[in-house]
PDB file of C-alpha atoms in Angstrom:
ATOM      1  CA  UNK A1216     -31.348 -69.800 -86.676  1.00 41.00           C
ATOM      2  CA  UNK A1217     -33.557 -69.418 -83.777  1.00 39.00           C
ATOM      3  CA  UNK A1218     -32.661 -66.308 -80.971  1.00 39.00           C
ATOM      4  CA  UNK A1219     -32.021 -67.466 -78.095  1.00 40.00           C
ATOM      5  CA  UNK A1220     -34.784 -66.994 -75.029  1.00 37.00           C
ATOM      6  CA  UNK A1221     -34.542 -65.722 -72.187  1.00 38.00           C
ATOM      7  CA  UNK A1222     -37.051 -65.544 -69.061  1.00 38.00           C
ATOM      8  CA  UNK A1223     -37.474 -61.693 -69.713  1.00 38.00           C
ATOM      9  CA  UNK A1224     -38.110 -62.112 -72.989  1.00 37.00           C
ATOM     10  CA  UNK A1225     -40.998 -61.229 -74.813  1.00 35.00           C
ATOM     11  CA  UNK A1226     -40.838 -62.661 -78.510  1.00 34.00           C
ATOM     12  CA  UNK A1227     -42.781 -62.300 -81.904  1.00 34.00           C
ATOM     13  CA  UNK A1228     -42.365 -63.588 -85.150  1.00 34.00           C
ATOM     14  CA  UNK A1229     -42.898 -63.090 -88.451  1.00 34.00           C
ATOM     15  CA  UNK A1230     -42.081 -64.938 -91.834  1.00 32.00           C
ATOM     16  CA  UNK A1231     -40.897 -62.169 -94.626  1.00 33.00           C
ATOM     17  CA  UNK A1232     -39.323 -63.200 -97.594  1.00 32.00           C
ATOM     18  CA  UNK A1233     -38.560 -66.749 -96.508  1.00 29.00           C
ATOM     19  CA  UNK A1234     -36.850 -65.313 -93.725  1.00 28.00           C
ATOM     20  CA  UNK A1235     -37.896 -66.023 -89.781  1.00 28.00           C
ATOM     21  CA  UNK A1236     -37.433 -62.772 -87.952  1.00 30.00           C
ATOM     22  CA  UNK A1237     -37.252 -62.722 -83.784  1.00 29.00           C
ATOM     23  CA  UNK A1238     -38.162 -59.915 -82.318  1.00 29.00           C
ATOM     24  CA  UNK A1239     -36.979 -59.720 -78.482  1.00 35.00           C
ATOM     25  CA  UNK A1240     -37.474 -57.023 -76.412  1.00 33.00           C
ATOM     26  CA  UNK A1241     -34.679 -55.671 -74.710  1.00 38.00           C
ATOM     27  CA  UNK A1242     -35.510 -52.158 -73.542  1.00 37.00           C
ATOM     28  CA  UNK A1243     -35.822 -49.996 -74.566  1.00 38.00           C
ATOM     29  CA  UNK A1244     -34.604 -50.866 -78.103  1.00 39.00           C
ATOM     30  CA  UNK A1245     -36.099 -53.640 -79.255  1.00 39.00           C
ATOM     31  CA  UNK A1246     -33.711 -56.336 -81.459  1.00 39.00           C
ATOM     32  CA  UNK A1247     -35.094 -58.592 -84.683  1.00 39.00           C
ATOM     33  CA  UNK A1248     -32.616 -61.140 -85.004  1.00 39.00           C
ATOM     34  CA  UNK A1249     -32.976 -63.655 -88.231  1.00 39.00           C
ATOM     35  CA  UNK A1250     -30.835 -65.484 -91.082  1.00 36.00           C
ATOM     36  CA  UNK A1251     -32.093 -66.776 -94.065  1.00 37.00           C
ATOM     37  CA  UNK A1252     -30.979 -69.681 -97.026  1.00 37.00           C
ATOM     38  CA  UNK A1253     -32.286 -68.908-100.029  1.00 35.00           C
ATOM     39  CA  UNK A1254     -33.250 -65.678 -99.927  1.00 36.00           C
ATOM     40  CA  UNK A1255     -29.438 -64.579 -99.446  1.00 38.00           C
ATOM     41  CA  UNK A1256     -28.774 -61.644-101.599  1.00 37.00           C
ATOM     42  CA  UNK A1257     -26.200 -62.298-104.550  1.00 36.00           C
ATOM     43  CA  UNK A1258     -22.353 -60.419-104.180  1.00 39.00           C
ATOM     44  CA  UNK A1259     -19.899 -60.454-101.984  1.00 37.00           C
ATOM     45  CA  UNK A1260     -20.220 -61.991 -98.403  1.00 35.00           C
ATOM     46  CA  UNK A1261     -20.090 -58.541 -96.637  1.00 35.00           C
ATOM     47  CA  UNK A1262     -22.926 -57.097 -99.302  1.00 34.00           C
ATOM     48  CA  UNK A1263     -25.191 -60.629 -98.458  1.00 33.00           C
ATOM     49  CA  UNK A1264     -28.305 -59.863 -96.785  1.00 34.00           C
ATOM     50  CA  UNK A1265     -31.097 -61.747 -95.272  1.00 37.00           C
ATOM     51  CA  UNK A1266     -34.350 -62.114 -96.576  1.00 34.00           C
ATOM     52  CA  UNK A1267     -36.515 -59.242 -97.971  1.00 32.00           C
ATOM     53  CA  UNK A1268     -35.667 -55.624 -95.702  1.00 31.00           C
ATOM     54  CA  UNK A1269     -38.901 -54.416 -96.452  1.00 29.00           C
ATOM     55  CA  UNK A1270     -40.445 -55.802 -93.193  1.00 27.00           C
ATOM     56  CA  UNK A1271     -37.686 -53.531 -91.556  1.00 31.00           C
ATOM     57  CA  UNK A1272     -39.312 -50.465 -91.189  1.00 34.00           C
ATOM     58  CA  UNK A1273     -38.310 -46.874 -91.492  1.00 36.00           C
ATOM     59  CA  UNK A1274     -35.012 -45.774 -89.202  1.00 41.00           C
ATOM     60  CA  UNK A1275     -34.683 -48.835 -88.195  1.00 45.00           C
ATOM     61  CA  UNK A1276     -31.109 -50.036 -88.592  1.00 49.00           C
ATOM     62  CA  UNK A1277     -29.312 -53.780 -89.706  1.00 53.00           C
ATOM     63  CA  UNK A1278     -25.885 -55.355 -89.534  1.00 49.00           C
ATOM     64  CA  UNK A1279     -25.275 -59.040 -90.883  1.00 50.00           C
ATOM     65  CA  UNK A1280     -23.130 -61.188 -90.372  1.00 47.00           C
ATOM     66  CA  UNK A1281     -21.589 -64.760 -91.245  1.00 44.00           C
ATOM     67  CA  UNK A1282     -21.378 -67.632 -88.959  1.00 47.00           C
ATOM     68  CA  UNK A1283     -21.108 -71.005 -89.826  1.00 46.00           C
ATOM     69  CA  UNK A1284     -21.781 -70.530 -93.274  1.00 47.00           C
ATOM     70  CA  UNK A1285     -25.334 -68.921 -92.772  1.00 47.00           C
ATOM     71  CA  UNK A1286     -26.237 -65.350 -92.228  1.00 46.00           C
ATOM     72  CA  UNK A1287     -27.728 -63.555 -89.200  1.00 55.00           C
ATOM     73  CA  UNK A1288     -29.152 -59.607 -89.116  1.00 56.00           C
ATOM     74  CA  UNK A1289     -29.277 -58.106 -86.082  1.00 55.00           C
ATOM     75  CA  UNK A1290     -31.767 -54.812 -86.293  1.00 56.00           C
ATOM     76  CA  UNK A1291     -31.594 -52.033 -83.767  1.00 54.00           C
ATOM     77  CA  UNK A1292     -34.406 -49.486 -83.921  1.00 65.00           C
ATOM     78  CA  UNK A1293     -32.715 -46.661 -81.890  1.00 72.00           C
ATOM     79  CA  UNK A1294     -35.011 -44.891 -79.660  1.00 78.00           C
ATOM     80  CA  UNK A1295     -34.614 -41.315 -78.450  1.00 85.00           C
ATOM     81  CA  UNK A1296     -32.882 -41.854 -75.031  1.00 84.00           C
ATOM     82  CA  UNK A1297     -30.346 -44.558 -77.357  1.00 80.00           C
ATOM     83  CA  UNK A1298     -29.948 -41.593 -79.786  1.00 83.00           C
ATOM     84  CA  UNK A1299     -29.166 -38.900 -77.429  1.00 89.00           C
ATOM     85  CA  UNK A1300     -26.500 -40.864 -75.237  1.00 90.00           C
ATOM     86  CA  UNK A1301     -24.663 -42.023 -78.555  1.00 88.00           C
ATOM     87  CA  UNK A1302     -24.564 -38.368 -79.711  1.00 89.00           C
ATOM     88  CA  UNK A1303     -23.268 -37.407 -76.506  1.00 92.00           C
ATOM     89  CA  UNK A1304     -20.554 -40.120 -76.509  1.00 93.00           C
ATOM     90  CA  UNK A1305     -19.493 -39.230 -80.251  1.00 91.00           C
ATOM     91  CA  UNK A1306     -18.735 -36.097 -78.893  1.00 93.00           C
ATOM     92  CA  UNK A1307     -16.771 -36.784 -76.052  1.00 95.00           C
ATOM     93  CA  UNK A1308     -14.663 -38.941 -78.518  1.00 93.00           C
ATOM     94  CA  UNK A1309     -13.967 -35.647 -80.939  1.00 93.00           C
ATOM     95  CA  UNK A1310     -12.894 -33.694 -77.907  1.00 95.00           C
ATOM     96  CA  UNK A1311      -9.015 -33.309 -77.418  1.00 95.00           C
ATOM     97  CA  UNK A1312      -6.877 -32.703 -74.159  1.00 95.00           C
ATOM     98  CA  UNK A1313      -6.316 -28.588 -74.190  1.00 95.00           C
ATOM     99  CA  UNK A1314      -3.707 -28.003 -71.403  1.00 91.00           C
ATOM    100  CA  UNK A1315      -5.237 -24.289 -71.544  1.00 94.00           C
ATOM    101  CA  UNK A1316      -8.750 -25.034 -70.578  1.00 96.00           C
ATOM    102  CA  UNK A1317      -9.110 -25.064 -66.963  1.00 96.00           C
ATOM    103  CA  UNK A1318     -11.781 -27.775 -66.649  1.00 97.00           C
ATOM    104  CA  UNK A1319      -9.072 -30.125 -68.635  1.00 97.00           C
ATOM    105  CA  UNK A1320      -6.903 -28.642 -65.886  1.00 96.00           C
ATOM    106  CA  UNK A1321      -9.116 -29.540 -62.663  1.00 97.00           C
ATOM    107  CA  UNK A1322      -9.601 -33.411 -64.468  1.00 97.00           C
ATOM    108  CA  UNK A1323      -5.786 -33.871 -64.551  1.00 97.00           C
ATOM    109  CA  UNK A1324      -5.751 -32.765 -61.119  1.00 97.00           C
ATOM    110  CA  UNK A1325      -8.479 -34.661 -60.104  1.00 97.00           C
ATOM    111  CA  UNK A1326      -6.894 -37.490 -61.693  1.00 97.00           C
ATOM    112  CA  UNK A1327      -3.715 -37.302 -59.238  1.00 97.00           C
ATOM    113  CA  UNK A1328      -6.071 -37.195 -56.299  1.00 97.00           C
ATOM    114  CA  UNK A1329      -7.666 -39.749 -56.907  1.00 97.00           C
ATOM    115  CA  UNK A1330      -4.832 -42.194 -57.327  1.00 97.00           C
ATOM    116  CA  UNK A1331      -2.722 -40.423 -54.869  1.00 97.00           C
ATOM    117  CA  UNK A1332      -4.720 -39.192 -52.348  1.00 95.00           C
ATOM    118  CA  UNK A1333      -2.225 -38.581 -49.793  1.00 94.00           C
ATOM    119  CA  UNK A1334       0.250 -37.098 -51.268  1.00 95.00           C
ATOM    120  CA  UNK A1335       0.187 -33.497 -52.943  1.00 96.00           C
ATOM    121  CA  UNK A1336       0.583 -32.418 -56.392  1.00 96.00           C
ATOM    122  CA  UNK A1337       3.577 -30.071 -57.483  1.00 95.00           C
ATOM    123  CA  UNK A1338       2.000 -28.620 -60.856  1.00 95.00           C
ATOM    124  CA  UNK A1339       0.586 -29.988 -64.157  1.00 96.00           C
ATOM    125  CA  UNK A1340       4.201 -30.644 -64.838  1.00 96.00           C
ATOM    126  CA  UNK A1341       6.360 -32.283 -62.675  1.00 96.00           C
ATOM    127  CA  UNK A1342       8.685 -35.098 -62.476  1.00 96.00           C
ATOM    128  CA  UNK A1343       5.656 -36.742 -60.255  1.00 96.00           C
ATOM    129  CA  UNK A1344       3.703 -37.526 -63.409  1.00 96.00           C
ATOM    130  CA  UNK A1345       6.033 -40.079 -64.215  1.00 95.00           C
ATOM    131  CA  UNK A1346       5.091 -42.760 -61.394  1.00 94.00           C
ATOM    132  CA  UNK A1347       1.925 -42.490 -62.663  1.00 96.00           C
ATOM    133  CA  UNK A1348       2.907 -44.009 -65.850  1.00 94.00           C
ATOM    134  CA  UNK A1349       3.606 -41.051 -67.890  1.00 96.00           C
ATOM    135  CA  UNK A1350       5.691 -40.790 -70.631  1.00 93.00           C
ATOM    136  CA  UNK A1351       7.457 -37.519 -69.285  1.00 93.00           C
ATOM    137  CA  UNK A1352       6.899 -35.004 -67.345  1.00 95.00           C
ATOM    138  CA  UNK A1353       4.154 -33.464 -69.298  1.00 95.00           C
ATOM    139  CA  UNK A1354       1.037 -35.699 -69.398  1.00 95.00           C
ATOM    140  CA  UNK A1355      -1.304 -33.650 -71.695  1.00 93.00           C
ATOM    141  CA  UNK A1356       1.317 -35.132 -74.206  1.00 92.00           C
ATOM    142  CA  UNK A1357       0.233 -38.493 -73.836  1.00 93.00           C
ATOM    143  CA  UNK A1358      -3.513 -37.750 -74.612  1.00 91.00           C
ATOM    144  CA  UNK A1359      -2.697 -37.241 -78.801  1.00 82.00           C
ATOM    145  CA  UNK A1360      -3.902 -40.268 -79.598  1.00 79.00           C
ATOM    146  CA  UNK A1361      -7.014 -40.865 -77.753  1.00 91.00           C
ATOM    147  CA  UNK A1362      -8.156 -37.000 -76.333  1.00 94.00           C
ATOM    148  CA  UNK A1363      -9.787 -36.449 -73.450  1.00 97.00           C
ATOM    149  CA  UNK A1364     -11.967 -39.092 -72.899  1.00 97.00           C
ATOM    150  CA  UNK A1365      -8.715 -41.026 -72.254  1.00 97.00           C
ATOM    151  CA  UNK A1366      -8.473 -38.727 -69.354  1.00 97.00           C
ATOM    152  CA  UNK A1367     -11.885 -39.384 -68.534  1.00 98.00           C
ATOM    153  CA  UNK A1368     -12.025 -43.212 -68.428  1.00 98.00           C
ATOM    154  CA  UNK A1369      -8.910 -43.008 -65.884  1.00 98.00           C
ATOM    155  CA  UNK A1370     -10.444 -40.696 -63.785  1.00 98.00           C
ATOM    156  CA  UNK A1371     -13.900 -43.122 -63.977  1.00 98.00           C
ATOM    157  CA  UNK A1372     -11.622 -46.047 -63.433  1.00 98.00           C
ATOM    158  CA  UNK A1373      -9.735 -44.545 -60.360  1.00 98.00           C
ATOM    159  CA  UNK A1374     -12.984 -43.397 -58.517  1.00 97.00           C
ATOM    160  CA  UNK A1375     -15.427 -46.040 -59.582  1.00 97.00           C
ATOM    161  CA  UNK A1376     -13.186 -49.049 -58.552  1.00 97.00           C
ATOM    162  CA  UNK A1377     -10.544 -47.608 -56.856  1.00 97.00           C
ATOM    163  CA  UNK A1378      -9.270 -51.200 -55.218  1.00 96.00           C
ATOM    164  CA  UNK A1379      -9.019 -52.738 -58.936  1.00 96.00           C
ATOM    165  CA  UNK A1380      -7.603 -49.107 -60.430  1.00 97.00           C
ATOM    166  CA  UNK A1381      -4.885 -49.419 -57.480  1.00 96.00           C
ATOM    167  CA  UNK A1382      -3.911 -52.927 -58.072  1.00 94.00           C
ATOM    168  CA  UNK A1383      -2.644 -52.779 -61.644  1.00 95.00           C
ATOM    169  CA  UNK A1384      -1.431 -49.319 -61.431  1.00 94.00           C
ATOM    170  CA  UNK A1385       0.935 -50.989 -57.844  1.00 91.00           C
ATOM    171  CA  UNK A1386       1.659 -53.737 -60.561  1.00 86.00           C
ATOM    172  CA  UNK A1387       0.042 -56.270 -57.455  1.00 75.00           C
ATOM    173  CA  UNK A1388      -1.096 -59.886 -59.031  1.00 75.00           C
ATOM    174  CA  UNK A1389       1.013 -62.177 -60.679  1.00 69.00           C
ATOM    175  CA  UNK A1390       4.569 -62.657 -61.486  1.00 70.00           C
ATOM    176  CA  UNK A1391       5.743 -59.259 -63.425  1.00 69.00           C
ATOM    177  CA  UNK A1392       7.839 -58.683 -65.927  1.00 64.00           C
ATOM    178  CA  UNK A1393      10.987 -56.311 -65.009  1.00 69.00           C
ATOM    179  CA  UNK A1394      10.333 -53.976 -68.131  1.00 76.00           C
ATOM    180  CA  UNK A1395       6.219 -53.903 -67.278  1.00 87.00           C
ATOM    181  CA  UNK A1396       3.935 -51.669 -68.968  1.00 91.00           C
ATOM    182  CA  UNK A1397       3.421 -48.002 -68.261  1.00 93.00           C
ATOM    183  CA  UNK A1398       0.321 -47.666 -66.322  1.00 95.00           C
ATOM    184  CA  UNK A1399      -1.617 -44.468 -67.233  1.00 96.00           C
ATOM    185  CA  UNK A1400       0.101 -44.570 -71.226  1.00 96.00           C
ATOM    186  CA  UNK A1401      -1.817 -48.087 -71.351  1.00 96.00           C
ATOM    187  CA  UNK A1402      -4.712 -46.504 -70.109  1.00 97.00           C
ATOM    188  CA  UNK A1403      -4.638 -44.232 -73.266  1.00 96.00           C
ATOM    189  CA  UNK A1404      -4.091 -46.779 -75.607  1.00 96.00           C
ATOM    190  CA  UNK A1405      -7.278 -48.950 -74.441  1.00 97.00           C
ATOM    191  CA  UNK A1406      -8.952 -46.082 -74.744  1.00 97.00           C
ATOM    192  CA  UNK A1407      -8.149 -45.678 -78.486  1.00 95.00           C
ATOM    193  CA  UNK A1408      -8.255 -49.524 -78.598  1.00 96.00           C
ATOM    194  CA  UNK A1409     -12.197 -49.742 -77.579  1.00 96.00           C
ATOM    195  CA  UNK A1410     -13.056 -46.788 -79.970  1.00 94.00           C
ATOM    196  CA  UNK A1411     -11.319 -48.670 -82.499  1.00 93.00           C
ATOM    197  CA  UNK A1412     -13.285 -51.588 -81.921  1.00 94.00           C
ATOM    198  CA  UNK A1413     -16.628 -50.144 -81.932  1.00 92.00           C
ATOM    199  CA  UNK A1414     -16.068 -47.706 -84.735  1.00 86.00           C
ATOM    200  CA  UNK A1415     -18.736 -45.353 -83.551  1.00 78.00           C
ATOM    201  CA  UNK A1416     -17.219 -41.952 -84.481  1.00 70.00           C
ATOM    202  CA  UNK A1417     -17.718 -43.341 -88.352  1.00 66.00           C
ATOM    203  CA  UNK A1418     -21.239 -43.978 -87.965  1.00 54.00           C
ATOM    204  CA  UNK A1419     -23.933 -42.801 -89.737  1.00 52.00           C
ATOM    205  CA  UNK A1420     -26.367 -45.152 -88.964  1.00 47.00           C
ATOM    206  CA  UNK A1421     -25.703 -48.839 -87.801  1.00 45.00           C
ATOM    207  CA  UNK A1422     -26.132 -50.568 -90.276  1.00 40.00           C
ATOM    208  CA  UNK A1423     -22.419 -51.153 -92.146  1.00 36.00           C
ATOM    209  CA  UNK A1424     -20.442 -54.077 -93.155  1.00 35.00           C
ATOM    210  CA  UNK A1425     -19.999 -57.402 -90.793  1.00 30.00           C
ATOM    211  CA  UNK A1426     -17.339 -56.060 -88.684  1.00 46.00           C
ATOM    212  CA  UNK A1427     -19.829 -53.570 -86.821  1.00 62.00           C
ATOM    213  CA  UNK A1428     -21.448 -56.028 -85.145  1.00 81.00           C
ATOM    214  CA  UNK A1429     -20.043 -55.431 -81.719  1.00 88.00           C
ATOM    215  CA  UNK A1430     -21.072 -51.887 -82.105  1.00 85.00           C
ATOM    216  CA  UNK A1431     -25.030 -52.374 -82.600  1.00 83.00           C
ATOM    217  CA  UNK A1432     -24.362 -55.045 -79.769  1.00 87.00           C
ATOM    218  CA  UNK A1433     -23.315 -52.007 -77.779  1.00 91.00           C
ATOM    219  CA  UNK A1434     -25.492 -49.322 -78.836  1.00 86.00           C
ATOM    220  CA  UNK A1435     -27.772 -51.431 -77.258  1.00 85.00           C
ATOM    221  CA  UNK A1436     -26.168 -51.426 -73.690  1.00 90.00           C
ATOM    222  CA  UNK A1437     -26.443 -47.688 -73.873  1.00 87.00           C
ATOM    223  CA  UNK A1438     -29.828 -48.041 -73.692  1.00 82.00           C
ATOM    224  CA  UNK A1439     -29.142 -49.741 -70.138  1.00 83.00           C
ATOM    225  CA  UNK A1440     -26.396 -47.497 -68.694  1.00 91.00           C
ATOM    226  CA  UNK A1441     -25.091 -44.106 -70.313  1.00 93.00           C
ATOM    227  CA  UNK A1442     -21.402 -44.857 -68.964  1.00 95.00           C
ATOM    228  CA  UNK A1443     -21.296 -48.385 -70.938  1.00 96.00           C
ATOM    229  CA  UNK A1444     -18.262 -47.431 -72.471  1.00 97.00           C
ATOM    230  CA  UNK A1445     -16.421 -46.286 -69.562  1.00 98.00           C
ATOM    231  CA  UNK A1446     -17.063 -49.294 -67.653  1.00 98.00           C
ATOM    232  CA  UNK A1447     -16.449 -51.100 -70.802  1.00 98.00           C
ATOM    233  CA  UNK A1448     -13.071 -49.275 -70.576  1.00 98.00           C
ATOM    234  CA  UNK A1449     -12.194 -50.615 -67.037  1.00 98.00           C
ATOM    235  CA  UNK A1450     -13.070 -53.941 -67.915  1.00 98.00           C
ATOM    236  CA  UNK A1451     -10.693 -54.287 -70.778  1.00 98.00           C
ATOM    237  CA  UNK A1452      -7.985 -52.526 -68.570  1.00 98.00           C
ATOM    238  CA  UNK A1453      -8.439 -55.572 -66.340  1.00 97.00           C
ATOM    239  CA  UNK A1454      -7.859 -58.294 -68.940  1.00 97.00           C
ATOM    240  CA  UNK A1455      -5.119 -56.852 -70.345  1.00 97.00           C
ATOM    241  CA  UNK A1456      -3.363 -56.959 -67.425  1.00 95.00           C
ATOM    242  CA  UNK A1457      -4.654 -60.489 -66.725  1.00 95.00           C
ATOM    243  CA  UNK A1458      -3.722 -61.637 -70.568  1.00 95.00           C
ATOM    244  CA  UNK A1459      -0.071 -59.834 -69.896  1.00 94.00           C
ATOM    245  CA  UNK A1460       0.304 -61.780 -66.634  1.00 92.00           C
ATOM    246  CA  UNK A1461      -0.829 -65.191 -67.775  1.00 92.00           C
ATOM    247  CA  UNK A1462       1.357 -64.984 -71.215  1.00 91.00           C
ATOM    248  CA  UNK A1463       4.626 -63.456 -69.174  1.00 90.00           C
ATOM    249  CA  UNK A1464       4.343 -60.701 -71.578  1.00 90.00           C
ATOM    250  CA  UNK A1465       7.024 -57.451 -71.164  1.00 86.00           C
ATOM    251  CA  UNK A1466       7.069 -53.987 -72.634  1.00 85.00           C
ATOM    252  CA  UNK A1467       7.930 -55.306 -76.160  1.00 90.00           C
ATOM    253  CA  UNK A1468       4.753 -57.419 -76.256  1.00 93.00           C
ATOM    254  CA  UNK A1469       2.170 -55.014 -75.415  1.00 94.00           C
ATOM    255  CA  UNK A1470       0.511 -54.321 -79.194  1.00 94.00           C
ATOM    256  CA  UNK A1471      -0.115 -58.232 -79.212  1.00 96.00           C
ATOM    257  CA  UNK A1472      -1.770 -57.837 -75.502  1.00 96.00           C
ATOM    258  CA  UNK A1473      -4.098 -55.413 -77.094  1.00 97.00           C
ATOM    259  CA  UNK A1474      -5.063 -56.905 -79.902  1.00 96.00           C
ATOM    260  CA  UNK A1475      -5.685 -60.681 -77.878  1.00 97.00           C
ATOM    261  CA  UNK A1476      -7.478 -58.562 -75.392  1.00 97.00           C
ATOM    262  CA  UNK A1477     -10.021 -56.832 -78.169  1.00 97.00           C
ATOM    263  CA  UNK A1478     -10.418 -60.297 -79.113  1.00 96.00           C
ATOM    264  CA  UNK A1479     -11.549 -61.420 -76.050  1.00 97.00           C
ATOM    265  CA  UNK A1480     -13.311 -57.995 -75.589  1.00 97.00           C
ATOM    266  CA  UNK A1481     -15.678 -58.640 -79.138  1.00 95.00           C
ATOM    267  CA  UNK A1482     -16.708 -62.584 -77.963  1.00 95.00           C
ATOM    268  CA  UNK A1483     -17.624 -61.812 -74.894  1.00 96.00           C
ATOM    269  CA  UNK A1484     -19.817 -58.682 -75.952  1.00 94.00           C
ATOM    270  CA  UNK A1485     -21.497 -61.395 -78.494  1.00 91.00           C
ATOM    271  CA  UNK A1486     -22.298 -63.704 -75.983  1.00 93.00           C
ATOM    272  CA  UNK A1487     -26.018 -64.200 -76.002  1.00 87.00           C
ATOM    273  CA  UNK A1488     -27.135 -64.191 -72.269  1.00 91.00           C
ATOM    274  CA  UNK A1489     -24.826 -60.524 -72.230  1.00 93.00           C
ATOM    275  CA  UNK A1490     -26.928 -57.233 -72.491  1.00 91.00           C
ATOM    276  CA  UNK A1491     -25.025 -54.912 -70.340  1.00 94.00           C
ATOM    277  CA  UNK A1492     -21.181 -54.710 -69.714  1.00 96.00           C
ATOM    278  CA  UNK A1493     -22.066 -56.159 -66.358  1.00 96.00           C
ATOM    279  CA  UNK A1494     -22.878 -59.728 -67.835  1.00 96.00           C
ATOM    280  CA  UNK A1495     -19.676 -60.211 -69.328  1.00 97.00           C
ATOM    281  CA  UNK A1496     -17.867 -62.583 -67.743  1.00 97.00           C
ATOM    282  CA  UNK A1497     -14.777 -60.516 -67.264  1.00 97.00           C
ATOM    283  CA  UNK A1498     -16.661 -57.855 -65.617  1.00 97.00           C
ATOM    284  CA  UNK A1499     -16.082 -60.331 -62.173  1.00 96.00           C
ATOM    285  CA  UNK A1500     -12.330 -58.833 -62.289  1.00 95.00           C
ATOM    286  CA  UNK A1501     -13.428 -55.732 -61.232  1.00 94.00           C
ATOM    287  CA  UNK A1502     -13.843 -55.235 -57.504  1.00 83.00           C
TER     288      UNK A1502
END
């Protein structure tokens, strides 16, 4: 199987092992791409590799998967700047909401400002929290399952595209269910949804069984923008709520919302002409 070309692509090739390996140049990490017949390894489908590794290189890092029968290795030879911003984003993931720390204090209060700018805040706890989306009238609550980068994709969501943010949090397009979704508690749960998906707090390296294709896919847009997963984040919050409007979904259906809206989420990230999270076709929600 041949990678596909693009005008900004500079290719090379090589022939290890019976295997044709692609190398485009997508920087700063550069991506081998190849698949292989016969020189399959022997075992289970998520142990098969392609062709001989030894061509590889040291650090540099494979996933394969099946399509169609046939095999295909994407390799991703993290650089430095690649290393460093998935380090940093590891760590935001292992950071939990402390209601005690006063910078965790000033984000939930930023937070409220920015999605209620004219109207003023009565304390960390109030009944206010609630029109929001809120379970109760604590929020820090809410942040269990996801921590504080829950926190801190809303906050990037409400200031980054505050028109889209304030849309689906006013419930505005389409015909809506009368038991809809709670707005910010949603927010949370795509949060945990998209860390889910790319699996990168269990990463050692990338390399890993089939699944974790989608995550060297978007190690590699880190390489283009350090906030990829944030703006990854307000992407999916937009097709949810499109997938929940165009299936007439209510409260009751939201886990199967998620899970169609991963879905859509993982093929569009493997299209082949997307390299950033602002090629993906769902990225035209967002205004």
């Amino acid at each position: 199987m041949e990678a596909a070309t693009t005008p900004a692509a500079a290719e090379t090739q090589h022939r290890h092992g019976g295997c044709l390996s692609v190398r485009t140049f997508m920087p700063p990490g550069p991506v081998a791409r190849c698949s292989g017949g016969s020189s399959q390894a022997a075992g289970s489908p998520d142990e098969a590799s392609c062709g001989s590794p030894r061509w590889i290189g040291k650090s540099l890092s494979c996933v394969c998967i099946k399509r169609k029968g046939a095999y295909e290795r994407i390799c991703v030879n993290l650089t430095p700047v690649q290393e460093q911003r998935l380090q940093r984003l590891r760590h935001r993931m292992k950071v939990y909401f402390d209601h005690s720390r006063r910078d965790h204090q000033e984000a939930l209060r930023a937070l409220w400002y920015a999605t209620y700018p004219d109207q003023e805040l009565e304390g960390l706890v109030s009944e206010q929290w609630k029109d929001m989306g809120w379970q109760g009238r604590d929020p820090s609550t809410d942040f269990r399952g996801a921590g504080f980068i829950s926190l801190e994709n809303l906050l990037f969501f409400a200031k980054t595209f505050s028109a889209s943010f304030q849309r689906l949090l006013q419930k505005q397009s389409g015909n809506r269910a009368t038991w809809e979704y709670p707005f910010a508690v949603a927010g949370v749960n795509i949060t945990f949804m998209i860390m889910q998906m790319l699996d990168l707090q269990s990463m050692k390296s990338i390399a890993a069984k089939p699944r974790t294709f989608v995550k060297a896919v978007f190690v590699q847009m880190l390489s283009e923008d350090e906030w990829a997963f944030d703006l990854l984040y307000c992407v999916a919050f937009l097709v949810m709520d499109k997938q929940w409007v165009e299936k007439n979904a209510s409260y009751m259906d939201f886990n199967e919302i998620l899970k169609s809206t991963r879905a859509q989420l993982e093929k569009e990230l493997l299209l082949e002409d997307v390299l950033r999270i602002e090629d993906m076709p769902s990225y035209r929600l967002l205004c």
